[in-house]
Amino acid sequence: MPRANEEVEALLNEYADLLSITGGDGFKVRAYEKAARAVAGHQEDVSTLSAKQLRAISGVGSSIADKIAEYFAHGQVAVIEEARTRIPAGVRELTEIPTLGPKKAMLLYEQLGIASIDQLVDAIQHERLHGLKGFGPKTAENILHGVDLLRSSGGRVLIDVAMELAEDIVAQLSTVDGVERCAYAGSLRRFRETIGDVDILAAAEDSGPVMAAFRALDLVAEVIASGEKKTSIRTAKGLQVDLRVVPLESWGAALQYFTGSQAHNIRTREMAVHAKLKLSEYGLFEVDSGELIVSRTEEEVYQRLGLPWIPPPLREDRGEVEAALRGELPDLVEVTDLRGDLHTHTDLTDGIASLEEMLEAAATRGYRYYAITDHAPNLVMQRMTDEKMLAQRERVRELDRAYRGMRLLHGTELNIDPDGEVDWPPEFLAGFDLCVASVHSAFTQSRADTTRRLVRACENPHVNILGHLTGRQIGHRAPIDADFDEVFRACARTGTALEVNSFPDRLDVRDEHILHAKRYGVKFSIDSDAHSIRDLAQIRYGVGTAQRGWLTADDVINTWPLTRLRKFLRKPSARGA
DNA sequence: GCCGTTTTCGGCCCGACTGTTTTCAGTCG
């Protein structure tokens, strides 16, 4: 997303928070939140748009358009500055505490002058909340607990952690008597890169036994809430898991509802309202008669709203409803479309499995081709040499004759140095079937230098794929700063594919970059970057990320037949050389 | 504050659970 759009998104969300804290009209609050989402999802840089062009964005009217224009003209917005002076930043911070929302935060500030989490904790410990309306002993306890959670975890976990937990829970609950269906939903089903809590849905006539089984799971550290229809628990690692139980007749509507996103659900429910229907997790109902229309499958629910079934990774209110109405939903790439993996390692460098072991595991996955791409010598710690690389190539050629049905490609993962140069001279690079090139150091260069560095790598006639473009490690290392539009244009111009790296702490490039790059005509390679046999299976997270970026099989070079792939790997700039 | 094959005014998605309540507000998703 353009940086300006990100700034405006944050500004509008902040103002929405400030309005809700001051008790402003809830619909007005939602209008600002909706506008924030609309700006974030808008492809053009909003700082370059006139007020009239801004108003053309759905959800942005004249008032918000004027505020955005004011922001870019003066660096601030008067009414937002004014709201900031009335509500200290610490009061907004209070609403980050679970169970403490805008109303309670404002009451604490008005009655007791509390304007930070520290002050709130201090007030509770000194029993200064006594007699404050709505703050009984249980509320105080919940707030302290919420502060602990906030300080310890920050909340979200990587997708593989959540996925393994969810699959374990679904497997266990599926065996409970009376459970007719069980599945995970929520952001996990949409393949978001990090997960705040896990949503599990079960279908059963009597919810009692499955709720009891859920509370009794070994992984439960704390039961947060438990009722007839919904139970929430927290695991020892601090991850919240919600279980909802519905009758089987409601399965489709419930799955649609609990998959979200919230913004997508608002869109679908609005469509229902316009059709004189009411959509809830229990089904699609006729408003006048209250009669149930459909709810058994998601397909039925969407169909009755006049839509085709929308794949979960698209359900972010990023234009999927409009595309569905036009009949232009993309036919998303699937794991089964992949014919091979183009970025993998062995124990010749930092992998932990041998070449033979990795190939055996790859063949089991049914791949038609497979590339070995160990590190090149400039990552000195990997101790690569020309001789070792050539010996590996010879071994790969031998094994290639032995494997029926899976062709082996010999490649390497080059290191893009701060100037955009890579490890070997052109003559040596020409001997590889393909080259991935990635940034492994100097992550804090200036934006201009980084951009030049990446464009230069694209222009190298032997570089076929840019590996983990931004270098980010979720929760640990920030992405490099570059003019990515410039890089995407260079990728498209030079025939360099952009990697979707499937490692759960990378997922690099991410969904928003994919959406942008695709518009420039960039092609992608979904790779495992496997360093072990187990890592090969992580490719499903890369595929999920690619789906969130609206990619079809045709956008992804490792779904192509080998002949088409080989043609792509011979870059225009290398032909005839 | 936004928006319009019902509308330029009057709507705006819907339900579960908790805590502090004598019937419901606040929070969450």
Coordinates of C-alpha atoms (C1' of nucleotides) in Angstrom, one line a residue:
Chain A
M1 CA 0.0 0.0 0.0
P2 CA 1.3 3.5 -0.8
R3 CA 2.7 5.0 2.4
A4 CA 0.3 8.0 2.2
N5 CA -2.7 5.6 2.2
E6 CA -1.3 3.9 5.3
E7 CA -0.9 7.3 7.0
V8 CA -4.5 8.3 6.2
E9 CA -5.8 4.9 7.3
A10 CA -4.1 5.3 10.7
L11 CA -5.4 8.9 11.0
L12 CA -9.0 8.0 10.2
N13 CA -8.9 5.0 12.6
E14 CA -7.5 7.2 15.3
Y15 CA -10.3 9.8 14.8
A16 CA -12.9 7.0 14.9
D17 CA -11.5 5.8 18.2
L18 CA -11.5 9.4 19.6
L19 CA -15.1 9.8 18.5
S20 CA -16.2 6.6 20.1
I21 CA -14.4 7.5 23.4
T22 CA -16.1 10.9 23.5
G23 CA -19.4 9.1 23.0
G24 CA -19.9 10.2 19.4
D25 CA -22.6 8.8 17.2
G26 CA -21.8 5.1 16.6
F27 CA -22.7 5.4 12.9
K28 CA -20.3 8.2 12.4
V29 CA -17.6 6.1 14.1
R30 CA -18.3 3.3 11.7
A31 CA -18.3 5.7 8.7
Y32 CA -14.7 6.7 9.6
E33 CA -13.6 3.1 10.1
K34 CA -15.1 2.2 6.8
A35 CA -13.4 5.1 5.1
A36 CA -10.1 4.0 6.6
R37 CA -10.5 0.6 5.1
A38 CA -11.5 2.1 1.8
V39 CA -8.4 4.2 1.6
A40 CA -6.1 1.3 2.7
G41 CA -7.6 -0.8 -0.1
H42 CA -7.4 1.9 -2.7
Q43 CA -4.7 1.3 -5.3
E44 CA -3.8 4.9 -6.2
D45 CA -1.7 7.0 -3.8
V46 CA -4.3 9.2 -2.1
S47 CA -1.8 12.1 -1.7
T48 CA -1.9 12.6 -5.4
L49 CA -5.7 12.8 -5.6
S50 CA -7.9 15.9 -5.7
A51 CA -10.9 16.2 -3.2
K52 CA -13.2 15.2 -6.1
Q53 CA -11.1 12.1 -6.9
L54 CA -11.1 11.2 -3.2
R55 CA -14.9 11.4 -3.1
A56 CA -15.1 8.8 -5.9
I57 CA -13.7 6.3 -3.4
S58 CA -16.7 4.4 -2.0
G59 CA -17.1 5.3 1.7
V60 CA -15.3 8.6 1.3
G61 CA -17.7 11.6 1.1
S62 CA -17.1 15.3 1.0
S63 CA -16.3 15.7 4.7
I64 CA -13.7 13.0 4.9
A65 CA -12.3 13.9 1.4
D66 CA -11.8 17.5 2.7
K67 CA -10.0 16.2 5.8
I68 CA -7.7 14.0 3.7
A69 CA -6.9 17.0 1.5
E70 CA -6.3 19.2 4.6
Y71 CA -3.9 16.6 5.9
F72 CA -1.8 16.6 2.8
A73 CA -1.9 20.4 2.5
H74 CA -1.1 21.3 6.1
G75 CA 0.3 18.1 7.7
Q76 CA -2.6 17.9 10.1
V77 CA -6.4 18.1 10.4
A78 CA -7.8 20.8 12.7
V79 CA -10.7 18.8 14.2
I80 CA -8.5 15.8 14.8
E81 CA -5.9 17.9 16.5
E82 CA -8.6 19.4 18.6
A83 CA -9.9 15.9 19.6
R84 CA -6.3 14.9 20.4
T85 CA -6.0 17.8 22.9
R86 CA -9.3 16.7 24.6
I87 CA -8.4 13.0 24.8
P88 CA -4.8 12.1 25.8
A89 CA -3.2 9.3 23.8
G90 CA -3.1 7.2 26.9
V91 CA -6.9 7.1 27.1
R92 CA -7.0 5.5 23.6
E93 CA -4.3 3.1 24.8
L94 CA -6.7 2.0 27.6
T95 CA -9.1 0.6 25.0
E96 CA -6.4 -1.9 23.9
I97 CA -7.0 -3.7 27.2
P98 CA -9.3 -6.7 26.5
T99 CA -12.8 -6.1 28.2
L100 CA -12.2 -2.4 28.4
G101 CA -13.8 -0.4 25.6
P102 CA -14.3 3.3 24.9
K103 CA -17.2 3.9 27.4
K104 CA -15.3 2.6 30.3
A105 CA -12.1 4.3 29.2
M106 CA -13.8 7.7 29.1
L107 CA -15.5 7.2 32.5
L108 CA -12.1 6.4 34.0
Y109 CA -10.6 9.5 32.5
E110 CA -13.5 11.8 33.4
Q111 CA -14.1 10.6 36.9
L112 CA -10.5 9.8 38.0
G113 CA -8.3 11.5 35.5
I114 CA -6.8 8.1 34.5
A115 CA -4.9 8.5 31.2
S116 CA -2.5 5.6 31.0
I117 CA -2.4 1.8 31.6
D118 CA 0.1 2.4 34.4
Q119 CA -2.2 4.9 36.1
L120 CA -5.1 2.5 35.8
V121 CA -3.2 -0.4 37.4
D122 CA -2.1 1.9 40.2
A123 CA -5.7 3.1 40.8
I124 CA -7.0 -0.5 41.0
Q125 CA -4.2 -1.5 43.4
H126 CA -5.0 1.4 45.6
E127 CA -8.8 0.6 45.4
R128 CA -9.6 4.0 43.9
L129 CA -12.2 2.5 41.6
H130 CA -14.6 1.8 44.5
G131 CA -18.1 3.2 43.9
L132 CA -17.4 4.0 40.2
K133 CA -20.5 3.0 38.3
G134 CA -19.9 -0.3 36.4
F135 CA -16.6 -1.1 38.0
G136 CA -17.2 -3.9 40.5
P137 CA -14.6 -6.2 41.9
K138 CA -14.8 -8.6 39.0
T139 CA -14.3 -5.8 36.5
A140 CA -11.2 -4.7 38.3
E141 CA -9.8 -8.2 38.3
N142 CA -10.5 -8.6 34.5
I143 CA -8.7 -5.4 33.8
L144 CA -5.6 -6.5 35.6
H145 CA -5.7 -9.8 33.8
G146 CA -6.1 -8.0 30.5
V147 CA -3.1 -5.8 31.2
D148 CA -1.0 -8.9 31.9
L149 CA -2.1 -10.4 28.6
L150 CA -1.4 -7.3 26.7
R151 CA 2.1 -6.9 28.2
S152 CA 3.1 -10.5 27.8
S153 CA 2.0 -11.4 24.2
G154 CA 0.8 -8.5 22.2
G155 CA -1.7 -11.0 21.0
R156 CA -1.1 -12.5 17.6
V157 CA 0.7 -15.7 16.6
L158 CA 2.2 -17.0 13.4
I159 CA -0.2 -18.9 11.1
D160 CA 1.5 -22.3 11.5
V161 CA 1.1 -22.2 15.3
A162 CA -2.6 -21.4 15.0
M163 CA -3.1 -24.0 12.2
E164 CA -1.5 -26.8 14.1
L165 CA -3.6 -26.0 17.2
A166 CA -6.8 -25.7 15.3
E167 CA -6.3 -28.9 13.4
D168 CA -5.6 -30.7 16.7
I169 CA -8.8 -29.3 18.3
V170 CA -10.9 -30.1 15.3
A171 CA -9.6 -33.6 15.2
Q172 CA -10.4 -34.1 18.9
L173 CA -13.9 -32.5 18.9
S174 CA -14.9 -34.4 15.8
T175 CA -14.8 -37.6 17.8
V176 CA -17.3 -36.3 20.4
D177 CA -20.7 -38.1 20.3
G178 CA -23.3 -36.0 18.6
V179 CA -20.8 -33.8 16.7
E180 CA -22.0 -33.8 13.1
R181 CA -19.4 -31.4 11.6
C182 CA -16.5 -29.5 13.0
A183 CA -14.1 -27.0 11.2
Y184 CA -12.0 -24.0 11.9
A185 CA -13.1 -20.6 10.6
G186 CA -12.0 -17.0 11.2
S187 CA -8.8 -15.4 10.0
L188 CA -7.1 -18.8 9.9
R189 CA -9.5 -20.0 7.2
R190 CA -8.8 -16.7 5.3
F191 CA -5.0 -17.4 5.7
R192 CA -4.2 -14.1 7.3
E193 CA -0.5 -14.0 8.0
T194 CA -0.9 -13.8 11.8
I195 CA -3.8 -15.0 13.9
G196 CA -5.3 -13.2 16.9
D197 CA -7.6 -16.0 18.0
V198 CA -8.7 -19.3 16.7
D199 CA -12.4 -19.8 15.8
I200 CA -13.8 -23.3 15.8
L201 CA -17.3 -24.2 14.6
A202 CA -19.2 -27.4 15.5
A203 CA -22.6 -28.7 14.4
A204 CA -24.6 -30.6 17.1
E205 CA -28.2 -30.8 18.3
D206 CA -27.1 -30.7 21.9
S207 CA -24.2 -28.4 22.6
G208 CA -23.6 -29.7 26.2
P209 CA -21.2 -32.6 25.5
V210 CA -19.0 -30.8 22.9
M211 CA -18.7 -27.7 25.2
A212 CA -17.7 -29.9 28.1
A213 CA -15.2 -31.8 25.9
F214 CA -13.8 -28.5 24.7
R215 CA -13.3 -27.2 28.3
A216 CA -11.6 -30.4 29.2
L217 CA -9.0 -30.4 26.5
D218 CA -5.4 -30.7 27.8
L219 CA -4.4 -27.5 26.1
V220 CA -6.9 -25.4 28.0
A221 CA -5.2 -23.1 30.6
E222 CA -8.2 -20.9 31.4
V223 CA -12.0 -20.8 30.5
I224 CA -12.8 -17.2 29.7
A225 CA -16.5 -17.5 29.1
S226 CA -18.8 -20.5 28.7
G227 CA -22.4 -20.5 27.6
E228 CA -24.8 -22.8 25.7
K229 CA -23.8 -21.5 22.3
K230 CA -20.3 -20.2 22.8
T231 CA -17.3 -21.0 24.9
S232 CA -13.9 -19.2 24.9
I233 CA -10.7 -20.6 26.4
R234 CA -7.1 -19.6 26.5
T235 CA -4.2 -22.0 26.0
A236 CA -1.1 -22.1 28.1
K237 CA 0.7 -20.0 25.5
G238 CA -1.9 -17.3 25.7
L239 CA -3.8 -18.0 22.5
Q240 CA -7.6 -17.5 22.7
V241 CA -9.8 -20.2 21.1
D242 CA -13.6 -19.7 20.6
L243 CA -15.9 -22.6 20.0
R244 CA -19.4 -21.9 18.6
V245 CA -22.0 -24.7 18.4
V246 CA -24.9 -24.5 16.0
P247 CA -27.5 -26.9 14.7
L248 CA -26.5 -28.7 11.4
E249 CA -29.3 -26.8 9.5
S250 CA -27.4 -23.5 10.3
W251 CA -23.9 -24.8 9.2
G252 CA -23.5 -22.8 6.0
A253 CA -24.7 -19.5 7.5
A254 CA -22.6 -20.1 10.6
L255 CA -19.4 -21.0 8.6
Q256 CA -19.9 -17.9 6.4
Y257 CA -20.4 -15.7 9.4
F258 CA -17.5 -17.0 11.5
T259 CA -15.1 -16.9 8.6
G260 CA -15.5 -13.2 8.3
S261 CA -13.9 -10.9 7.8
Q262 CA -16.1 -8.5 9.7
A263 CA -15.9 -6.0 6.9
H264 CA -16.9 -8.7 4.4
N265 CA -19.8 -9.8 6.6
I266 CA -21.1 -6.2 6.8
R267 CA -21.2 -6.2 3.0
T268 CA -23.1 -9.5 2.8
R269 CA -25.5 -8.5 5.5
E270 CA -26.2 -5.2 3.8
M271 CA -26.9 -7.0 0.6
A272 CA -29.4 -9.2 2.5
V273 CA -31.1 -6.1 4.0
H274 CA -31.5 -4.6 0.5
A275 CA -33.2 -7.8 -0.6
K276 CA -35.6 -7.7 2.4
L277 CA -33.7 -10.5 4.0
K278 CA -31.9 -10.9 7.3
L279 CA -28.6 -12.8 7.4
S280 CA -27.3 -14.1 10.8
E281 CA -25.2 -17.0 11.8
Y282 CA -28.4 -19.1 11.9
G283 CA -29.4 -18.5 8.4
L284 CA -30.9 -16.3 5.8
F285 CA -34.4 -15.2 6.7
E286 CA -37.3 -13.5 5.1
V287 CA -37.8 -10.3 7.1
D288 CA -41.6 -10.1 6.9
S289 CA -42.4 -13.7 7.6
G290 CA -39.4 -14.6 9.6
E291 CA -39.2 -17.7 7.4
L292 CA -35.8 -19.5 7.1
I293 CA -34.7 -19.5 3.4
V294 CA -31.3 -21.1 3.3
S295 CA -28.4 -21.9 5.6
R296 CA -27.2 -25.4 5.1
T297 CA -24.2 -24.6 2.9
E298 CA -22.2 -21.4 2.2
E299 CA -22.8 -21.8 -1.5
E300 CA -26.6 -21.6 -0.9
V301 CA -26.2 -18.5 1.2
Y302 CA -24.1 -16.7 -1.4
Q303 CA -26.3 -17.8 -4.2
R304 CA -29.4 -16.5 -2.6
L305 CA -27.7 -13.1 -2.2
G306 CA -27.0 -13.2 -5.9
L307 CA -23.3 -14.1 -5.6
P308 CA -21.1 -17.0 -6.5
W309 CA -19.3 -18.7 -3.6
I310 CA -16.4 -16.5 -2.6
P311 CA -13.1 -18.2 -1.5
P312 CA -12.3 -17.3 2.1
P313 CA -8.9 -15.7 1.4
L314 CA -10.7 -13.0 -0.7
R315 CA -13.2 -12.1 2.0
E316 CA -11.6 -8.8 3.1
D317 CA -13.9 -6.3 1.5
R318 CA -11.1 -5.5 -1.0
G319 CA -13.4 -5.6 -4.0
E320 CA -14.3 -9.3 -4.0
V321 CA -18.1 -8.5 -3.7
E322 CA -17.9 -6.2 -6.7
A323 CA -15.9 -8.7 -8.7
A324 CA -18.3 -11.5 -7.8
L325 CA -21.2 -9.4 -9.0
R326 CA -19.4 -8.8 -12.3
G327 CA -18.7 -12.5 -12.5
E328 CA -15.0 -11.7 -12.4
L329 CA -13.7 -13.6 -9.4
P330 CA -10.2 -15.0 -10.0
D331 CA -9.9 -18.7 -10.3
L332 CA -7.4 -18.9 -7.4
V333 CA -4.2 -21.0 -7.5
E334 CA -4.4 -24.2 -5.4
V335 CA -1.8 -26.3 -3.7
T336 CA -2.6 -29.0 -6.3
D337 CA -1.8 -26.7 -9.1
L338 CA 1.9 -26.6 -8.1
R339 CA 4.1 -28.8 -10.3
G340 CA 7.2 -28.0 -8.5
D341 CA 9.2 -26.1 -5.9
L342 CA 11.9 -23.7 -7.1
H343 CA 13.7 -22.6 -3.9
T344 CA 15.0 -25.4 -1.5
H345 CA 18.2 -26.2 0.4
T346 CA 20.1 -29.3 1.4
D347 CA 22.8 -30.0 4.0
L348 CA 25.4 -28.8 1.6
T349 CA 24.7 -25.4 3.1
D350 CA 22.3 -24.7 5.9
G351 CA 19.6 -27.4 5.3
I352 CA 19.4 -30.4 7.6
A353 CA 18.5 -33.1 5.1
S354 CA 20.7 -34.6 2.3
L355 CA 20.0 -34.0 -1.4
E356 CA 18.7 -37.6 -1.7
E357 CA 16.4 -37.2 1.3
M358 CA 14.9 -33.9 0.0
L359 CA 14.4 -35.4 -3.5
E360 CA 12.6 -38.5 -2.1
A361 CA 10.3 -36.2 0.0
A362 CA 9.6 -34.0 -3.0
A363 CA 8.8 -37.0 -5.2
T364 CA 6.3 -38.1 -2.6
R365 CA 4.5 -34.8 -3.0
G366 CA 4.0 -35.6 -6.6
Y367 CA 6.1 -32.8 -8.1
R368 CA 6.9 -32.9 -11.8
Y369 CA 10.1 -30.8 -11.3
Y370 CA 12.1 -29.7 -8.4
A371 CA 15.0 -27.2 -8.0
I372 CA 17.8 -27.4 -5.5
T373 CA 19.1 -23.9 -4.7
D374 CA 21.7 -24.0 -2.0
H375 CA 23.4 -20.8 -0.9
A376 CA 26.2 -19.2 -2.9
P377 CA 29.7 -18.3 -1.5
N378 CA 29.0 -14.6 -0.5
L379 CA 27.1 -15.8 2.5
V380 CA 30.5 -16.7 4.0
M381 CA 29.2 -18.8 6.9
Q382 CA 27.7 -21.3 4.4
R383 CA 31.3 -22.1 3.1
M384 CA 30.2 -22.7 -0.5
T385 CA 32.9 -23.1 -3.2
D386 CA 32.8 -23.5 -7.0
E387 CA 34.0 -27.1 -6.6
K388 CA 31.3 -28.0 -4.1
M389 CA 28.6 -26.4 -6.3
L390 CA 29.9 -28.2 -9.5
A391 CA 30.1 -31.5 -7.7
Q392 CA 26.5 -31.1 -6.5
R393 CA 25.4 -30.3 -10.1
E394 CA 27.0 -33.5 -11.3
R395 CA 25.2 -35.5 -8.7
V396 CA 21.9 -33.7 -9.5
R397 CA 22.3 -34.7 -13.2
E398 CA 23.0 -38.3 -12.3
L399 CA 19.9 -38.4 -10.0
D400 CA 17.8 -36.7 -12.6
R401 CA 18.2 -39.8 -14.8
A402 CA 17.1 -42.0 -11.9
Y403 CA 13.9 -40.2 -11.1
R404 CA 11.0 -40.9 -13.4
G405 CA 8.3 -38.3 -13.6
M406 CA 10.2 -35.6 -11.7
R407 CA 12.8 -33.5 -13.4
L408 CA 15.6 -32.0 -11.3
L409 CA 16.8 -28.4 -11.8
H410 CA 20.1 -27.3 -10.5
G411 CA 20.0 -23.7 -9.1
T412 CA 21.3 -21.5 -6.4
E413 CA 20.2 -18.8 -4.0
L414 CA 22.4 -15.8 -4.7
N415 CA 23.1 -13.0 -2.3
I416 CA 22.2 -9.5 -3.5
D417 CA 25.0 -7.3 -2.1
P418 CA 24.4 -3.6 -1.2
D419 CA 25.2 -2.5 -4.7
G420 CA 22.9 -5.1 -6.3
E421 CA 25.7 -7.4 -7.4
V422 CA 25.5 -11.1 -6.9
D423 CA 28.0 -13.9 -6.1
W424 CA 29.4 -15.3 -9.3
P425 CA 30.4 -13.9 -12.7
P426 CA 28.0 -14.4 -15.7
E427 CA 30.0 -17.4 -17.1
F428 CA 29.5 -19.4 -13.9
L429 CA 25.9 -18.3 -13.5
A430 CA 25.1 -19.4 -17.0
G431 CA 25.7 -23.0 -15.9
F432 CA 22.6 -23.0 -13.5
D433 CA 19.1 -23.9 -14.6
L434 CA 17.8 -21.1 -12.5
C435 CA 18.9 -18.5 -9.9
V436 CA 17.0 -17.1 -7.0
A437 CA 18.5 -13.9 -5.6
S438 CA 17.8 -12.5 -2.1
V439 CA 18.8 -9.9 0.3
H440 CA 20.5 -11.3 3.5
S441 CA 22.2 -8.2 4.9
A442 CA 22.4 -4.4 4.9
F443 CA 18.6 -4.2 5.7
T444 CA 18.8 -0.5 6.7
Q445 CA 20.0 1.1 3.5
S446 CA 18.2 4.3 2.4
R447 CA 15.0 3.8 0.3
A448 CA 16.7 5.1 -2.8
D449 CA 19.8 2.8 -2.4
T450 CA 17.6 -0.3 -1.7
T451 CA 15.4 0.4 -4.7
R452 CA 18.5 0.7 -7.0
R453 CA 19.9 -2.4 -5.4
L454 CA 16.8 -4.5 -6.2
V455 CA 16.3 -3.1 -9.7
R456 CA 19.9 -3.9 -10.5
A457 CA 19.3 -7.5 -9.3
C458 CA 16.3 -7.8 -11.7
E459 CA 18.4 -6.5 -14.6
N460 CA 21.0 -9.3 -14.1
P461 CA 20.2 -11.6 -17.0
H462 CA 20.8 -14.7 -14.8
V463 CA 18.5 -13.8 -11.9
N464 CA 15.2 -15.5 -12.4
I465 CA 13.4 -15.0 -9.0
L466 CA 13.7 -12.4 -6.3
G467 CA 13.6 -14.4 -3.1
H468 CA 11.8 -13.1 0.1
L469 CA 11.8 -9.5 -1.3
T470 CA 11.4 -7.5 1.9
G471 CA 13.5 -9.6 4.2
R472 CA 11.0 -9.1 7.0
Q473 CA 10.7 -11.7 9.8
I474 CA 7.3 -11.3 11.4
G475 CA 7.6 -10.1 15.0
H476 CA 11.4 -9.8 14.7
R477 CA 12.7 -7.9 11.8
A478 CA 11.1 -5.0 9.9
P479 CA 10.9 -5.1 6.1
I480 CA 13.5 -3.2 4.0
D481 CA 12.3 0.1 2.8
A482 CA 12.2 0.5 -1.0
D483 CA 10.0 2.0 -3.8
F484 CA 8.3 -1.3 -4.4
D485 CA 6.3 0.0 -7.4
E486 CA 9.7 0.7 -9.1
V487 CA 10.9 -2.8 -8.2
F488 CA 7.7 -4.4 -9.5
R489 CA 8.0 -2.5 -12.8
A490 CA 11.6 -3.8 -13.1
C491 CA 10.4 -7.4 -12.4
A492 CA 7.8 -7.2 -15.2
R493 CA 10.1 -5.5 -17.6
T494 CA 13.0 -7.9 -17.2
G495 CA 11.0 -11.2 -16.8
T496 CA 12.1 -11.7 -13.2
A497 CA 9.6 -13.6 -11.0
L498 CA 8.7 -12.4 -7.5
E499 CA 8.8 -15.1 -4.8
V500 CA 6.0 -15.8 -2.4
N501 CA 8.1 -17.3 0.3
S502 CA 6.1 -19.8 2.4
F503 CA 8.0 -19.7 5.7
P504 CA 5.4 -18.7 8.3
D505 CA 7.5 -16.0 9.8
R506 CA 8.3 -14.5 6.4
L507 CA 5.3 -14.9 4.0
D508 CA 7.3 -12.5 1.8
V509 CA 6.1 -10.9 -0.4
R510 CA 2.9 -10.4 1.5
D511 CA -0.7 -10.2 0.1
E512 CA -0.8 -6.4 -0.5
H513 CA 2.5 -6.5 -2.4
I514 CA 1.1 -9.3 -4.5
L515 CA -2.0 -7.3 -5.4
H516 CA 0.1 -4.4 -6.5
A517 CA 2.8 -6.4 -8.4
K518 CA 0.2 -8.3 -10.3
R519 CA -1.2 -5.1 -11.8
Y520 CA 2.2 -4.5 -13.3
G521 CA 2.1 -7.9 -15.0
V522 CA 4.7 -9.5 -12.6
K523 CA 4.8 -13.3 -12.5
F524 CA 5.3 -15.2 -9.2
S525 CA 7.0 -18.3 -7.8
I526 CA 5.5 -19.9 -4.7
D527 CA 8.4 -21.5 -2.9
S528 CA 8.9 -23.4 0.3
D529 CA 12.5 -22.3 0.9
A530 CA 12.7 -25.7 2.7
H531 CA 15.6 -26.4 4.9
S532 CA 14.2 -29.7 6.0
I533 CA 11.8 -32.3 4.7
R534 CA 9.1 -31.0 7.1
D535 CA 9.4 -27.5 5.6
L536 CA 8.2 -28.7 2.2
A537 CA 4.7 -28.8 3.5
Q538 CA 4.7 -25.2 4.5
I539 CA 4.1 -24.3 0.9
R540 CA 0.4 -24.3 1.8
Y541 CA 0.9 -21.0 3.6
G542 CA 2.5 -19.5 0.6
V543 CA -0.4 -20.7 -1.5
G544 CA -2.8 -19.1 1.0
T545 CA -0.9 -15.9 0.8
A546 CA -1.0 -16.0 -3.0
Q547 CA -4.7 -16.5 -2.8
R548 CA -5.1 -13.5 -0.6
G549 CA -3.2 -11.7 -3.4
W550 CA -5.8 -12.9 -6.0
L551 CA -3.3 -15.0 -7.9
T552 CA -4.4 -17.6 -10.5
A553 CA -2.4 -20.6 -11.6
D554 CA -1.4 -18.7 -14.7
D555 CA 0.3 -16.0 -12.6
V556 CA 2.5 -18.6 -10.9
I557 CA 5.4 -20.0 -12.9
N558 CA 5.8 -23.2 -10.9
T559 CA 2.3 -24.3 -11.9
W560 CA 3.4 -24.2 -15.6
P561 CA 4.5 -27.2 -17.6
L562 CA 8.3 -27.6 -17.6
T563 CA 8.7 -26.4 -21.2
R564 CA 6.9 -23.2 -20.5
L565 CA 8.9 -22.7 -17.3
R566 CA 12.2 -23.3 -19.1
K567 CA 11.3 -20.7 -21.6
F568 CA 10.6 -18.2 -18.8
L569 CA 13.9 -19.0 -17.1
R570 CA 15.7 -17.9 -20.2
K571 CA 15.4 -14.2 -19.7
P572 CA 15.1 -12.0 -22.8
S573 CA 18.3 -10.2 -21.8
A574 CA 20.2 -13.6 -21.7
R575 CA 18.9 -14.8 -25.1
G576 CA 21.3 -14.5 -28.0
A577 CA 24.1 -13.6 -25.5
Chain B
dG1 C1' -20.4 10.7 8.1
dC2 C1' -22.2 8.1 4.0
dC3 C1' -25.5 6.9 0.7
dG4 C1' -29.8 6.0 -2.6
dT5 C1' -33.6 0.0 -9.0
dT6 C1' -37.8 1.9 -2.3
dT7 C1' -35.0 7.1 -0.1
dT8 C1' -31.4 13.7 -0.9
dC9 C1' -33.8 12.1 4.7
dG10 C1' -33.6 8.3 7.5
dG11 C1' -31.7 4.7 7.8
dC12 C1' -27.0 2.3 8.8
dC13 C1' -25.3 -6.0 10.4
dC14 C1' -26.3 -9.1 14.2
dG15 C1' -26.0 -11.9 18.2
dA16 C1' -23.5 -14.0 22.6
dC17 C1' -21.7 -13.4 27.1
dT18 C1' -20.4 -10.9 31.4
dG19 C1' -21.0 -8.1 35.2
dT20 C1' -23.6 -5.4 37.8
dT21 C1' -27.8 -4.9 37.0
dT22 C1' -33.5 -5.0 39.0
dT23 C1' -34.1 -4.9 33.0
dC24 C1' -29.6 -3.8 30.6
dA25 C1' -25.1 -1.6 29.1
dG26 C1' -20.7 -2.6 27.6
dT27 C1' -17.6 -5.4 25.0
dC28 C1' -16.4 -8.5 21.5
dG29 C1' -16.2 -10.6 17.1

